[in-house]
PDB file of C-alpha atoms in Angstrom:
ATOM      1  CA  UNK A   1     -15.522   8.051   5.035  1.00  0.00           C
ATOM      2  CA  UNK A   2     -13.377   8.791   2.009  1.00  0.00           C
ATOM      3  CA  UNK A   3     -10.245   6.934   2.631  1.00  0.00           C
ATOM      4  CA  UNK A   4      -7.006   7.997   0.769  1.00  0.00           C
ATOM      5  CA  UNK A   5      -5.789   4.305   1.708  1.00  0.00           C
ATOM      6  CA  UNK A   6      -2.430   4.830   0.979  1.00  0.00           C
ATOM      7  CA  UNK A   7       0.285   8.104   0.964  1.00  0.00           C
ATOM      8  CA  UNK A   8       3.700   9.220   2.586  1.00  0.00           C
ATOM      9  CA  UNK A   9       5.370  12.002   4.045  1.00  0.00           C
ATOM     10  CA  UNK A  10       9.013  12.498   3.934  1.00  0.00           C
ATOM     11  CA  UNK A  11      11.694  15.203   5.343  1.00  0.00           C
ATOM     12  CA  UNK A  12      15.159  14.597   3.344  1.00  0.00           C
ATOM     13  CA  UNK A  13      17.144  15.845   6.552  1.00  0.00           C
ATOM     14  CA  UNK A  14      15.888  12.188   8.220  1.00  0.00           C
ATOM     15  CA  UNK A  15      18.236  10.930   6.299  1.00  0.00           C
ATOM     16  CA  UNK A  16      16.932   7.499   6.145  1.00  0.00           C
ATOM     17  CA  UNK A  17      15.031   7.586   2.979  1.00  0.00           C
ATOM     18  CA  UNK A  18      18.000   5.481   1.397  1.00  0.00           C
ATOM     19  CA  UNK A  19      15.994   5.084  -2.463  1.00  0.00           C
ATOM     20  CA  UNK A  20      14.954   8.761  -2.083  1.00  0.00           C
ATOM     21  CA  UNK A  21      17.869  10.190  -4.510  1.00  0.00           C
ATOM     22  CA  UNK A  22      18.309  13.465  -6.478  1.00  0.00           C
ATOM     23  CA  UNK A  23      17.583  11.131  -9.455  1.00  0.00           C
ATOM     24  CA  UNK A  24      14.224  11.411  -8.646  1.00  0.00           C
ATOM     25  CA  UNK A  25      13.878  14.266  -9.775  1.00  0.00           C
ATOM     26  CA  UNK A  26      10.640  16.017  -8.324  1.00  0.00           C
ATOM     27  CA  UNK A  27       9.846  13.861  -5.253  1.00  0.00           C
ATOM     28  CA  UNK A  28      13.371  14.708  -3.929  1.00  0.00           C
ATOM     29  CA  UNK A  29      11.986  17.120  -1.761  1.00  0.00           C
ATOM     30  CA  UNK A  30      10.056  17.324   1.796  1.00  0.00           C
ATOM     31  CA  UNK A  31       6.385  16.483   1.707  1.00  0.00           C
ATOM     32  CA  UNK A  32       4.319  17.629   4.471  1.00  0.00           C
ATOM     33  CA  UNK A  33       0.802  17.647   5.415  1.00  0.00           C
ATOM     34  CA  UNK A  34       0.542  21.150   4.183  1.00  0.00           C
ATOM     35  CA  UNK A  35       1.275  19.961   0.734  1.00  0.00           C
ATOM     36  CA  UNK A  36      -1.446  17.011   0.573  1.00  0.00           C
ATOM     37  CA  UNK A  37      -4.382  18.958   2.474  1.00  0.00           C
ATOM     38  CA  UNK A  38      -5.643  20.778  -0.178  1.00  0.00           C
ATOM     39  CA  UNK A  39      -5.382  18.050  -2.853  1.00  0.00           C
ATOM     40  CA  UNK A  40      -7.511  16.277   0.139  1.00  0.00           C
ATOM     41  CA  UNK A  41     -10.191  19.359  -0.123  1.00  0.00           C
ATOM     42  CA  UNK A  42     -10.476  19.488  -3.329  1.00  0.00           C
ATOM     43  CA  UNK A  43     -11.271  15.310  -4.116  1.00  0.00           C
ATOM     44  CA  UNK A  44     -13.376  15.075  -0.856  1.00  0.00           C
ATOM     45  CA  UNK A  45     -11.043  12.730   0.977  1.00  0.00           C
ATOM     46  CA  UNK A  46     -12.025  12.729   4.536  1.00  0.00           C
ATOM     47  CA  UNK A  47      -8.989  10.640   5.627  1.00  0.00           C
ATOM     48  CA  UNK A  48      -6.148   8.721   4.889  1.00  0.00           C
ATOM     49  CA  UNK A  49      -3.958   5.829   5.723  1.00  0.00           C
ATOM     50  CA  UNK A  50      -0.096   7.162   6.155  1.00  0.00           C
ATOM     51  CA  UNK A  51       2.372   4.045   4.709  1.00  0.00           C
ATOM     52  CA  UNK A  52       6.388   4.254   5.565  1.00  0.00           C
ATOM     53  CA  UNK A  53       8.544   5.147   3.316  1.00  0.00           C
ATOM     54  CA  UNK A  54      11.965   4.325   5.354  1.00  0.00           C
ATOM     55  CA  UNK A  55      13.506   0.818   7.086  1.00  0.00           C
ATOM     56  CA  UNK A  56      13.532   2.476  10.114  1.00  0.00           C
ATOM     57  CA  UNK A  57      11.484   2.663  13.622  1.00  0.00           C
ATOM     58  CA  UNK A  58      12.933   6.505  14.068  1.00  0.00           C
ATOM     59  CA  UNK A  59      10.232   7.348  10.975  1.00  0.00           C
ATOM     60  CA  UNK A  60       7.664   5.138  12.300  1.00  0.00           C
ATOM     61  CA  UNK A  61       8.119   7.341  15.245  1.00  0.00           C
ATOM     62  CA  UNK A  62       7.967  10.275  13.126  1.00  0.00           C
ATOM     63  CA  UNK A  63       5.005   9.347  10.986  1.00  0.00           C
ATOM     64  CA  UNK A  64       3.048   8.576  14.587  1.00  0.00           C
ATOM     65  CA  UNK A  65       3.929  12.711  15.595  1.00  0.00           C
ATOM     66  CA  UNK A  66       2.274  13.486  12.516  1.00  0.00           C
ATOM     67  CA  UNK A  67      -0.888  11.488  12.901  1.00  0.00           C
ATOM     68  CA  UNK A  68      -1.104  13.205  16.520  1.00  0.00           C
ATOM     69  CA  UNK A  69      -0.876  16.266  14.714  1.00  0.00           C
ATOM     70  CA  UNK A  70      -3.377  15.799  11.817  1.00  0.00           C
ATOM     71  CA  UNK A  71      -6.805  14.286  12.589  1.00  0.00           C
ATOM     72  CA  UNK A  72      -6.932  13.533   9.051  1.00  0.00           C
ATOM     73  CA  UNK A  73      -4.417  10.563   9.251  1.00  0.00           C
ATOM     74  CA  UNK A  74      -6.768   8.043  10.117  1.00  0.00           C
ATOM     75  CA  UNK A  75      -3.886   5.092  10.240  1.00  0.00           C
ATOM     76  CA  UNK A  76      -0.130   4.803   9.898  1.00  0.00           C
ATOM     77  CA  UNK A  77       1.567   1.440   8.469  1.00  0.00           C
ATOM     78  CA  UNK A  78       5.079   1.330   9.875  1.00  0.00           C
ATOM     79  CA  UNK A  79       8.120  -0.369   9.983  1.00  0.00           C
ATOM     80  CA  UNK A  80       9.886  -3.133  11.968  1.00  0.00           C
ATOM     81  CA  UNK A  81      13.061  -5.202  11.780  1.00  0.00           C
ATOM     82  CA  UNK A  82      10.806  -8.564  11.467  1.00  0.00           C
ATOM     83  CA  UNK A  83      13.865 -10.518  11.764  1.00  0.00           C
ATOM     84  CA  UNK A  84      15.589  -9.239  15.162  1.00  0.00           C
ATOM     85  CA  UNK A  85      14.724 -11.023  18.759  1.00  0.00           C
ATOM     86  CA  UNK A  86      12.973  -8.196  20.066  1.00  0.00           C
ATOM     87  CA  UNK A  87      10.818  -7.585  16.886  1.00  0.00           C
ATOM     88  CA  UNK A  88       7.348  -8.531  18.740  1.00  0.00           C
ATOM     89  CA  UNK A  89       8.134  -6.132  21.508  1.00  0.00           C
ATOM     90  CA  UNK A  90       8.673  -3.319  19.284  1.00  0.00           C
ATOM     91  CA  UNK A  91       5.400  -4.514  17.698  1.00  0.00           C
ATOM     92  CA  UNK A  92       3.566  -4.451  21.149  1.00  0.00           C
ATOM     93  CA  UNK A  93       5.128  -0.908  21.957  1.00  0.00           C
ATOM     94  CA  UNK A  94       3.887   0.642  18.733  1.00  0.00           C
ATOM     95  CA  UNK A  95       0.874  -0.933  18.865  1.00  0.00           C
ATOM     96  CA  UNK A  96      -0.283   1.022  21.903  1.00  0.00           C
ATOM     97  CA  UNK A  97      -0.693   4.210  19.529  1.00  0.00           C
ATOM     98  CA  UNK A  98      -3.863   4.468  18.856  1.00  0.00           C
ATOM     99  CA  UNK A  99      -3.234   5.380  15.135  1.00  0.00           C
ATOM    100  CA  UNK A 100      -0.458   2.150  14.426  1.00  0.00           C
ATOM    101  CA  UNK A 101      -2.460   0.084  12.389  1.00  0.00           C
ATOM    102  CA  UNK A 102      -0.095  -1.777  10.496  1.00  0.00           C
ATOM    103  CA  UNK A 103       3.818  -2.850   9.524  1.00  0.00           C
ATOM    104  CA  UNK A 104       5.527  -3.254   6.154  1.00  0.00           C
ATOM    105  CA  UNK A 105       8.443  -4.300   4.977  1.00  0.00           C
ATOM    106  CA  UNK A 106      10.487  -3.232   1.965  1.00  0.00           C
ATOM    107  CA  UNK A 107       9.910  -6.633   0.418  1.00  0.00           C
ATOM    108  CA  UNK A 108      10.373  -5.077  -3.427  1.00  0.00           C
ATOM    109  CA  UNK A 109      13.719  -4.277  -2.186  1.00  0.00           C
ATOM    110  CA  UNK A 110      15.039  -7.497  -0.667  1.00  0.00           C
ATOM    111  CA  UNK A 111      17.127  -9.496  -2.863  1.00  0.00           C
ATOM    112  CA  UNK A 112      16.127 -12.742  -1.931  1.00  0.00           C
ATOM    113  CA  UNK A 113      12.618 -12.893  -3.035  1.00  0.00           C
ATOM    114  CA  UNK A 114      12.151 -15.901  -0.148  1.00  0.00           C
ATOM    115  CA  UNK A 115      12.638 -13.773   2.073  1.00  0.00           C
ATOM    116  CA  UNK A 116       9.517 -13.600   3.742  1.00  0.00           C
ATOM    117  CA  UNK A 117       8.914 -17.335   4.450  1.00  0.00           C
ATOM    118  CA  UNK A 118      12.037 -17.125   6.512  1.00  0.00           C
ATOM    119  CA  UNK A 119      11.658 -18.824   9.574  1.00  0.00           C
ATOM    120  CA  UNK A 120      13.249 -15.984  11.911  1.00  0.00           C
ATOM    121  CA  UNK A 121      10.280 -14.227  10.984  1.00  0.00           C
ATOM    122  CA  UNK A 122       7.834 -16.136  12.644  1.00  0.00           C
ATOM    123  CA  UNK A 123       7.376 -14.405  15.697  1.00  0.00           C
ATOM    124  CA  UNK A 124       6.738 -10.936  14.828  1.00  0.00           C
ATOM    125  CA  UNK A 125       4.233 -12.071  12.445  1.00  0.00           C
ATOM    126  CA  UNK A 126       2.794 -14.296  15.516  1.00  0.00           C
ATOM    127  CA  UNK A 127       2.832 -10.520  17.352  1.00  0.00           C
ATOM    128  CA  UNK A 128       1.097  -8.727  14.607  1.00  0.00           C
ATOM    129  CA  UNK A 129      -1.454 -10.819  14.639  1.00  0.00           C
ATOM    130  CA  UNK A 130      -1.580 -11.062  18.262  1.00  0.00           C
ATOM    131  CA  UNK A 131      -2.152  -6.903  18.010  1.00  0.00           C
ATOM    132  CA  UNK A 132      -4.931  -6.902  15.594  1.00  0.00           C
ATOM    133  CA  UNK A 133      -2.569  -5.082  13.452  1.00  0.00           C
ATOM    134  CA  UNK A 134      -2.195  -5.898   9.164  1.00  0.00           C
ATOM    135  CA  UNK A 135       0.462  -6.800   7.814  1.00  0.00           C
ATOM    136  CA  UNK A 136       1.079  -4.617   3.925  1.00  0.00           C
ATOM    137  CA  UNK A 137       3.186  -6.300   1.654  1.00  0.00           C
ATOM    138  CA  UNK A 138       4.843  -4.034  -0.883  1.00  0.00           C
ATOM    139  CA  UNK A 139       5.339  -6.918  -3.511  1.00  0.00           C
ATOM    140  CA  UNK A 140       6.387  -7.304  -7.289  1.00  0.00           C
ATOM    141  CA  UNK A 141       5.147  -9.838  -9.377  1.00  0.00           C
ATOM    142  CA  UNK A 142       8.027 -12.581  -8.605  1.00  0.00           C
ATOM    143  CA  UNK A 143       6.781 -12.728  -4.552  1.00  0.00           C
ATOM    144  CA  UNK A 144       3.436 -13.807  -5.548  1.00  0.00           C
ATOM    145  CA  UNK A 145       3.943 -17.337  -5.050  1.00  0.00           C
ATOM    146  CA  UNK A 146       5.550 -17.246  -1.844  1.00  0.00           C
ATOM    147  CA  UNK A 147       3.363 -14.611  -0.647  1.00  0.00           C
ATOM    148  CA  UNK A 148       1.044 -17.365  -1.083  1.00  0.00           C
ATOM    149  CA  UNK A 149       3.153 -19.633   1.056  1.00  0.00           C
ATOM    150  CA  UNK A 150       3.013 -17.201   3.644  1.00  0.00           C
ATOM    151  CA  UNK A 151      -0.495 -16.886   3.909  1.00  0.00           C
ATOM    152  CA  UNK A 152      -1.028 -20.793   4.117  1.00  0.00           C
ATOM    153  CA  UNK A 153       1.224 -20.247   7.246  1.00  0.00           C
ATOM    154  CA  UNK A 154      -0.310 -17.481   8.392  1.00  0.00           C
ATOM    155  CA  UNK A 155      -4.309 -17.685   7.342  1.00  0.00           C
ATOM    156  CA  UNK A 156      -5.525 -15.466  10.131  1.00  0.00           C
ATOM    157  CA  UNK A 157      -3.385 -12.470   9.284  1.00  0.00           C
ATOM    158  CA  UNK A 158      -4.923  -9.652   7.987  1.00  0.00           C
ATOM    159  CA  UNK A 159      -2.421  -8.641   4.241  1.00  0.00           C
ATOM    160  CA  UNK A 160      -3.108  -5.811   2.004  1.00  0.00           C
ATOM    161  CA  UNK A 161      -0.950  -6.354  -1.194  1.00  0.00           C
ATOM    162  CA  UNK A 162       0.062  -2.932  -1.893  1.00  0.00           C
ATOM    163  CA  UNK A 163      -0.223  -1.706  -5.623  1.00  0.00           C
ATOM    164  CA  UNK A 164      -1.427  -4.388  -6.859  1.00  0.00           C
ATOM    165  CA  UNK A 165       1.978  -6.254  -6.661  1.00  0.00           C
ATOM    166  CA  UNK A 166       3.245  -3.578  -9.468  1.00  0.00           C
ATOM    167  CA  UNK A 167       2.102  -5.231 -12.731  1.00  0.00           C
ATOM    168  CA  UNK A 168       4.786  -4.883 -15.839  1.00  0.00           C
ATOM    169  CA  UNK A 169       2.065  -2.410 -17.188  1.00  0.00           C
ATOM    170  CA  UNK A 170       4.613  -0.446 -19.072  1.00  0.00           C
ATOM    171  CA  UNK A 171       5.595  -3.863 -21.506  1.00  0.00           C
ATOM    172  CA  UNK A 172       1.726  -4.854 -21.360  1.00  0.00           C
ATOM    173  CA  UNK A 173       2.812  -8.058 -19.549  1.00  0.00           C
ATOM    174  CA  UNK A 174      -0.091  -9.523 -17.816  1.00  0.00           C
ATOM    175  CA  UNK A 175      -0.383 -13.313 -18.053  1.00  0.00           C
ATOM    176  CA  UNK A 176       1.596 -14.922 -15.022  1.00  0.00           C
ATOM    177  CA  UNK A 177       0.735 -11.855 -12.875  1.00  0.00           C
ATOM    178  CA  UNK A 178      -2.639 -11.987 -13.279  1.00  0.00           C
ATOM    179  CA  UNK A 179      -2.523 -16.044 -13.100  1.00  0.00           C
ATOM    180  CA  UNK A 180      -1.014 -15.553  -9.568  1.00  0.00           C
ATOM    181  CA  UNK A 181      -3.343 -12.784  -8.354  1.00  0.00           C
ATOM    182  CA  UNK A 182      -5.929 -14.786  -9.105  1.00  0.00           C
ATOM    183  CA  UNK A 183      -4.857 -17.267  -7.019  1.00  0.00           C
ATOM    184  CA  UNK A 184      -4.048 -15.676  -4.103  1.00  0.00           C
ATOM    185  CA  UNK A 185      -7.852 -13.755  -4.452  1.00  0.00           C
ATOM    186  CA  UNK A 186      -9.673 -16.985  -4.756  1.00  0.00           C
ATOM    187  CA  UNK A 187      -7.299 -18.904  -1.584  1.00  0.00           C
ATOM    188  CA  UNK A 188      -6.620 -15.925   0.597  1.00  0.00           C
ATOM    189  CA  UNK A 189      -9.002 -13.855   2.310  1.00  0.00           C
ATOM    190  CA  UNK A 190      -5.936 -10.691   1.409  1.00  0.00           C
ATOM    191  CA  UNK A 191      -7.484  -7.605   0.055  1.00  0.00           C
ATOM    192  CA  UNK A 192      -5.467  -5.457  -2.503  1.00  0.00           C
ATOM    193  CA  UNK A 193      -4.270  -1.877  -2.960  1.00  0.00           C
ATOM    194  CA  UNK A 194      -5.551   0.233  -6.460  1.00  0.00           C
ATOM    195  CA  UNK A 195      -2.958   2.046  -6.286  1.00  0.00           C
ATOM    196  CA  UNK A 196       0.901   2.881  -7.869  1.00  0.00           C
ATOM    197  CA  UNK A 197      -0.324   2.021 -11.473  1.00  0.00           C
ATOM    198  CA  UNK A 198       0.159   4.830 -13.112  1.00  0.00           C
ATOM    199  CA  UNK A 199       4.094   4.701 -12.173  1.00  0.00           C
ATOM    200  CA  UNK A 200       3.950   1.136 -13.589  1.00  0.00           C
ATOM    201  CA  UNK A 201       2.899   2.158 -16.678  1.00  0.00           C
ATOM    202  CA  UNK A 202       4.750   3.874 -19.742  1.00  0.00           C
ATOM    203  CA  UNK A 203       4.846   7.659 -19.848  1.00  0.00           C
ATOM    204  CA  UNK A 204       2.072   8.873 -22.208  1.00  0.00           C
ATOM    205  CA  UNK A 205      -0.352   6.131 -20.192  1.00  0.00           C
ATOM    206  CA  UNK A 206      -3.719   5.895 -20.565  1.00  0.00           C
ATOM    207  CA  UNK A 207      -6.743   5.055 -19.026  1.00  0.00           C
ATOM    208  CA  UNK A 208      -6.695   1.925 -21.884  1.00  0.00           C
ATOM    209  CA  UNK A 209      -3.353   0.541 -20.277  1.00  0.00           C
ATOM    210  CA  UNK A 210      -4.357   0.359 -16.668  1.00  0.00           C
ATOM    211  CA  UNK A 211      -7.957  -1.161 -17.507  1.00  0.00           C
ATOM    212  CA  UNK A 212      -6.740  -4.947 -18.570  1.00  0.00           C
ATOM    213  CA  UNK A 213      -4.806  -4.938 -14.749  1.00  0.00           C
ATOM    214  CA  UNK A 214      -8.137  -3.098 -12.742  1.00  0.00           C
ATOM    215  CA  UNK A 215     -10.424  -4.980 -14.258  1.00  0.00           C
ATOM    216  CA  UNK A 216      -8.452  -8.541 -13.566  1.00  0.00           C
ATOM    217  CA  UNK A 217      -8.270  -7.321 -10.128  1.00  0.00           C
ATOM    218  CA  UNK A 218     -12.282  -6.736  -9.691  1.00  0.00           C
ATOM    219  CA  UNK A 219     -12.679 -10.287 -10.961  1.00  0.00           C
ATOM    220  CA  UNK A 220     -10.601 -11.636  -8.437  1.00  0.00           C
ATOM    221  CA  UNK A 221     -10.841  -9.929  -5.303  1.00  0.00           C
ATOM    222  CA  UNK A 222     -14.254  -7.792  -6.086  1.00  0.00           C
ATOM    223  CA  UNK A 223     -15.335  -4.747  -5.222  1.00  0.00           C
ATOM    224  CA  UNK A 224     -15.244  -6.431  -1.442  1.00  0.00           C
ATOM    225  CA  UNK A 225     -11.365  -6.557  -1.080  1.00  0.00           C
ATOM    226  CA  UNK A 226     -10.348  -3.636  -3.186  1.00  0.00           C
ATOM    227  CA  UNK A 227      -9.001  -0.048  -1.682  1.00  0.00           C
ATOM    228  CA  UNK A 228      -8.195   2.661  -3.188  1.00  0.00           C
ATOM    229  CA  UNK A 229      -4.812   4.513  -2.500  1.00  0.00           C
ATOM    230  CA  UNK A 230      -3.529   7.240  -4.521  1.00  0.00           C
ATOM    231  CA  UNK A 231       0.162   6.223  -4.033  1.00  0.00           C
ATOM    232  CA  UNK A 232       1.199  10.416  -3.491  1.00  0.00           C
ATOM    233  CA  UNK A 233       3.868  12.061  -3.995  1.00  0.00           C
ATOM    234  CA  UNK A 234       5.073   8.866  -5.782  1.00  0.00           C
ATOM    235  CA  UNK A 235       2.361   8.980  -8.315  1.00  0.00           C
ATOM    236  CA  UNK A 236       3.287  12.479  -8.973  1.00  0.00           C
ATOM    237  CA  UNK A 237       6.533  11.149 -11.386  1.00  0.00           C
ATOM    238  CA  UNK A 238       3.647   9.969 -13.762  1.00  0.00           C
ATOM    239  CA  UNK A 239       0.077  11.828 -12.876  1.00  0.00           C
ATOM    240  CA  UNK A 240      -1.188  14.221 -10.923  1.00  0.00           C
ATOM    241  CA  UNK A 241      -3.692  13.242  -7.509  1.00  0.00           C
ATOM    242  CA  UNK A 242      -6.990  14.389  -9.179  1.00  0.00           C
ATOM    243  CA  UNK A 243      -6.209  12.870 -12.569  1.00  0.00           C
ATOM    244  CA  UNK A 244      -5.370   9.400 -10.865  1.00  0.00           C
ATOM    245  CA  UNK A 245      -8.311  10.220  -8.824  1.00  0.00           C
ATOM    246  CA  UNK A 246     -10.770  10.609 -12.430  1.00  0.00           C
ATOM    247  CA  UNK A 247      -9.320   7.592 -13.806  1.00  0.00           C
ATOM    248  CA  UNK A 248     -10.045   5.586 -10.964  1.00  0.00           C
ATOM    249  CA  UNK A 249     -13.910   6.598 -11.257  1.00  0.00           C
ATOM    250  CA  UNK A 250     -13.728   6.256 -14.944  1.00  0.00           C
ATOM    251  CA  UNK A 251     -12.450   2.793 -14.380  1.00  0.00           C
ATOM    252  CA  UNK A 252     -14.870   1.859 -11.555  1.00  0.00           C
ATOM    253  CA  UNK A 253     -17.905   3.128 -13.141  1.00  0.00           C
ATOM    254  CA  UNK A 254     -19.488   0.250 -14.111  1.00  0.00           C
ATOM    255  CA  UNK A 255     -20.291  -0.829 -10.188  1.00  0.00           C
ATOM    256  CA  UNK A 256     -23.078   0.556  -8.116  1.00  0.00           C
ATOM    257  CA  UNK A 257     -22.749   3.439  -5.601  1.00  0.00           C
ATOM    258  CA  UNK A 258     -22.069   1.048  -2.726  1.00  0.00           C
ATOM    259  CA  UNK A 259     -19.359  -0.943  -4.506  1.00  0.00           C
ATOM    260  CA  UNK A 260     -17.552   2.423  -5.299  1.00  0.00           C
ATOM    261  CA  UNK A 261     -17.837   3.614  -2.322  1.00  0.00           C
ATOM    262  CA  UNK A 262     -16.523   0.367  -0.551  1.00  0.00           C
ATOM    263  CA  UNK A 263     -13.548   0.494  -2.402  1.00  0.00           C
ATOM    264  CA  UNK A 264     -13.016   4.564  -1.951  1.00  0.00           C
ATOM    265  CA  UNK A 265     -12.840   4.174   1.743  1.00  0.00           C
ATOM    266  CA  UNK A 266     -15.297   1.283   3.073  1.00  0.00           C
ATOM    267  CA  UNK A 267     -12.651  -1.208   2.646  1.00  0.00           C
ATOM    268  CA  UNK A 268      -9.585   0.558   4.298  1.00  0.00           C
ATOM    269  CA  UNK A 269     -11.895   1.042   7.474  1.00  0.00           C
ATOM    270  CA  UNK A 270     -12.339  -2.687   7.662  1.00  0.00           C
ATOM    271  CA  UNK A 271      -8.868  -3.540   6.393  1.00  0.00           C
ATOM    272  CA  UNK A 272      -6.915  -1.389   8.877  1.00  0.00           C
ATOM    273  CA  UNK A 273      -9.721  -1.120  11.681  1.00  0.00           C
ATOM    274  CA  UNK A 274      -9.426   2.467  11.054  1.00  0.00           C
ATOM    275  CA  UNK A 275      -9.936   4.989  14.095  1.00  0.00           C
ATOM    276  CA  UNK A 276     -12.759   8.017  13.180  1.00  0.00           C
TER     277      UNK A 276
END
């Protein structure tokens, strides 16, 4: 399959979507299925991977009622309180949806940037393992290193690093990020997200400014642990989904058929054990 590895949908009236602001601009609004099915139709996407967008279980429970809904929501990535007592039993309970394939935390937006190697988080990432469940980590460049801590501690559990750990694209800043990606692709067995670039990057972007970051991240974690996620509506505030969609094939077109289509949707399946 054609995986669209990583999207959201939002309704404002939730009320929980706390960075969602009028500020926004064009993304302040409700996105629905209705809105991302034809962009689907038109690329060839045959499924996708539906990430949270709020700290809260009530839109976990949402996003669930819309994979039961939509067969085309092949897995949804949700959201737990890691750090309360009862954290692994909310992880069990979710876990018996068939499409639950994974939690994340708002890392980007905790101010502590240790936050993760707390040790009140140990057992719910003990429980997501115990689910077969992965564990997305929705990183900047200053949580590489103890992202790396984390998965010493943790070596059996299954992490997608979401956007690529949002590169300074925009100020062409490159060294210590890619120095710590590099890292973590040669000592981890994590996979990565291509995806949420293009809002990374200035304005006017071009195909030229994202190809330095790709191409550091097919050295490191190969056309074997990269997936492809279009990052929408978000990526909307600086492309539109098919022009994302022809720069990521202008940027992977240098790797055989297989390898492209391994990263287009091969390597979600395997990443979030994807239902058909």
């Amino acid at each position: 399959m054609k995986i669209d590895a990583h999207q959201h949908f939002w309704a404002l009236a939730r009320g929980d979507y706390g960075w969602l602001t009028p500020a926004l601009g064009a993304i302040h609004r409700d996105f629905t299925p209705d809105d991302l099915t034809p962009l689907l139709s038109a690329a060839g996407i045959d499924g996708t991977v539906l990430v949270q967008a709020a700290p809260t279980v009530a839109e976990t429970e949402y996003l669930l009622s819309l994979a039961d809904e939509n067969a085309f929501i092949k897995g949804v990535v949700g959201w737990v309180d890691l750090e309360t007592a009862d954290a692994p039993a909310q992880i069990s309970a979710l876990a018996a949806h068939p499409a639950f394939v994974g939690l994340r935390p708002m890392i980007q937006d905790i101010a502590d940037p240790l936050w993760m190697l707390g040790d009140t988080l140990t057992p719910a990432f003990e429980a997501l393992q115990l689910a077969d469940l992965t564990f997305d980590a929705l990183t900047l460049p200053e949580h590489l290193k103890p992202l790396r801590t984390l998965l010493a501690r943790h070596p059996d559990m299954r992490v997608v690093i979401d956007h690529g750990s949002k590169p300074l694209i925009k100020d062409a800043i490159i060294r210590d990020w890619a120095d710590d990606m590099a890292v973590l692709a040669r000592e981890t067995n994590a996979w990565c997200k291509l995806s949420g670039l293009v809002t990374e990057a200035k304005a006017d972007w071009s195909l030229e400014d994202l190809r330095p970051y790709v191409d550091h991240l097919l050295d490191g974690f190969g056309p074997s642990r990269l997936i492809w996620g279009s990052d929408w509506p978000v990526c909307t505030l600086a492309s539109t989904y098919d022009r994302w969609l022809e720069t990521t094939d202008a940027l992977l077109s240098q790797l055989s058929h297989a390898e492209r289509q391994a990263i287009m949707g091969g390597n979600a399946t395997r990443a979030y054990s994807l239902r058909d």
